[in-house]
């Protein structure tokens, strides 16, 4: 009875991976990753409480000492920076999650199932995208509570959010590579921070780049996080020169990161023994 | 269709796999498992059992050699193979953050079962594996034994015709082990082919219709458990001496006079018997001549452990290096 319940040809039909099945498999994996996100207290903290703490810290503790010329003052300068910082920090969860799946043998199980091979990575990055939508809504709400206002228009706000989410999605692939290269989840976490800290703090997210020492300004000006922050800030509140230039630079960085790290992550996933 | 029509469930032909660092995990392994049978891969830690299972379940590509599962080539038609197999890997691969039920439903969906069928099957399996009470708890809260049962249940979600069990009972208490054996026997009665790996001779002996003994990436013996044992002769003689020292002298005396080596385990001398009772008399005469007297004597059937020692020159529990 066991072997006979489904005929062999029916099994063959079900085992064939069609594009539609690849999408469904991706969503099944994304659902599981999102469940984990909600159930693990530390990841929930990471994606919700931490951005709020950064808002409060910079708005009320450091903010008074930082002067910027922007419509609405420092809070309008800060919140776009927080948006980018939060989604970039969130990508660490990608590397930790993948490293854990490898370590716990789940990837082995997935590889033995007739599912689309792409679904494990695609599902993980889709789950990240959902988390980032939540993070953006949360920070918008918290931002409004502490005095942040969109000074342009709702359309520009949505454009900025789209840019932000696309950039974050690209970043997930870069951190997937870290997760797939680490021997375990602790190492994945440790490997992630040396990448994250310079990118988020040596950037235009919290303070004007002009206030940094000369040797740091070059890096801080051209690195991707700064470009995205300027674009998002310009689109949401204005007061940034050459918003179009920063927007194109952000799009170029986003595409470049996906094109380099996407195939690299897939390769790592396939060849990891 | 290759072996699909010839009654073979699994066919491995000259599999070779080298890992980074030059570790030769498989050095030309071949075997065939008939449909509806239990096939055993028996070998010590590091023998290459898991590597063979990973190749047969399409997780890993061999460097050389070919393998088929129900006629589907693992390298050329991995998707076809994946639709036919279930795998319970050596270490339980279940998602800690999901509940038991969610784990099984996820596996059902990834097997492309309709949602309702995945849910129904999850309920059935949770019941069958005595996990119904814990079904809605995250797996994080499960004991080791519960995780293993859930892992096996996950392998059975799609009622696979070929099931791979990599050391399914390692780390289980004796009671769980016996109940798992019953589950496996029931699956085979229902027509499933099972390939299981084990380090337990008792387990291979009890479950496997045929087995290969693997050591250091090579098949060193093949057959039924009974055949392997019979290669060893009539059995083993135990001679309990009064001290370890006496036993040592006994081993020396027997070694000098007989062609077969004797071995010592504490104060017990062990000697394999080729011809039965005649050998026992010989042994006693030799000991008597050396002024040694055992205070008790027994014989037992040879175990697969003995077979392993005889085949490889090292015991099973010794790590392959
Ligand atoms: N992913 C891997 N990378 C490097 N060496 C490995 C890997 N997997 C297994 N090995 C090595 O290959 C040999 C066989 O391992 P394995 O198949 O796990 O044996 P068994 O399952 O019989 O204990 C061992 O020496 C082991 O250390
Ligand atoms: Mg193993």
XYZ file of C-alpha atoms in Angstrom, chain A residues 1-3 5 8 10-12 14-15 21 25 28-29 31-32 35-36 39-40 104-106 108-115 117 273, chain B residues 54 57-60 72 79 82-84 87 92-93 95-99 102 106 109-113 151 154-155 158-159 161 190 192:
66
model
C 0.000 0.000 0.000
C 2.770 2.443 0.881
C 4.457 2.289 -2.458
C -0.686 4.901 -3.072
C 5.069 6.067 -10.311
C 1.957 10.478 -10.893
C 5.094 10.830 -8.774
C 7.123 11.786 -11.796
C 4.767 15.881 -9.127
C 8.553 15.751 -9.027
C 6.091 25.133 -8.667
C 8.175 26.337 -3.240
C 6.549 27.798 1.288
C 10.140 28.495 2.339
C 6.483 31.345 5.065
C 8.677 29.128 7.216
C 7.349 32.064 11.174
C 10.861 31.728 12.582
C 9.009 33.092 17.016
C 12.647 33.789 17.797
C 21.117 21.825 11.332
C 20.984 19.703 8.181
C 17.787 21.291 6.867
C 20.253 18.427 3.205
C 16.589 17.598 3.585
C 15.605 20.301 1.102
C 18.105 18.955 -1.389
C 16.552 15.505 -1.185
C 13.026 16.829 -1.823
C 11.555 17.302 -5.300
C 11.356 21.059 -4.750
C 16.580 24.140 -5.890
C 29.313 19.864 0.537
C 24.005 11.490 0.143
C 19.610 10.867 -2.475
C 21.024 13.391 -5.013
C 22.458 15.653 -2.326
C 25.981 15.081 -3.541
C 16.321 6.924 -12.464
C 14.332 15.421 -9.937
C 13.746 12.982 -5.481
C 10.132 12.188 -6.252
C 10.676 8.553 -5.271
C 15.431 10.445 3.650
C 17.491 14.915 12.596
C 16.851 17.656 10.043
C 13.041 23.044 11.776
C 13.309 23.970 15.437
C 11.138 27.038 15.136
C 8.211 25.290 13.513
C 5.856 22.973 15.342
C 4.133 22.668 10.561
C 5.998 22.007 4.915
C 4.000 21.024 0.313
C 7.588 20.787 -0.876
C 6.701 17.323 -2.181
C 3.978 19.118 -4.137
C 1.137 17.411 -2.352
C 12.426 13.351 11.248
C 9.015 13.753 7.571
C 10.729 11.141 5.405
C 4.951 11.269 0.551
C 4.892 7.487 1.186
C 8.716 3.675 -2.439
C 3.747 -2.652 2.730
C 8.741 -0.092 0.683
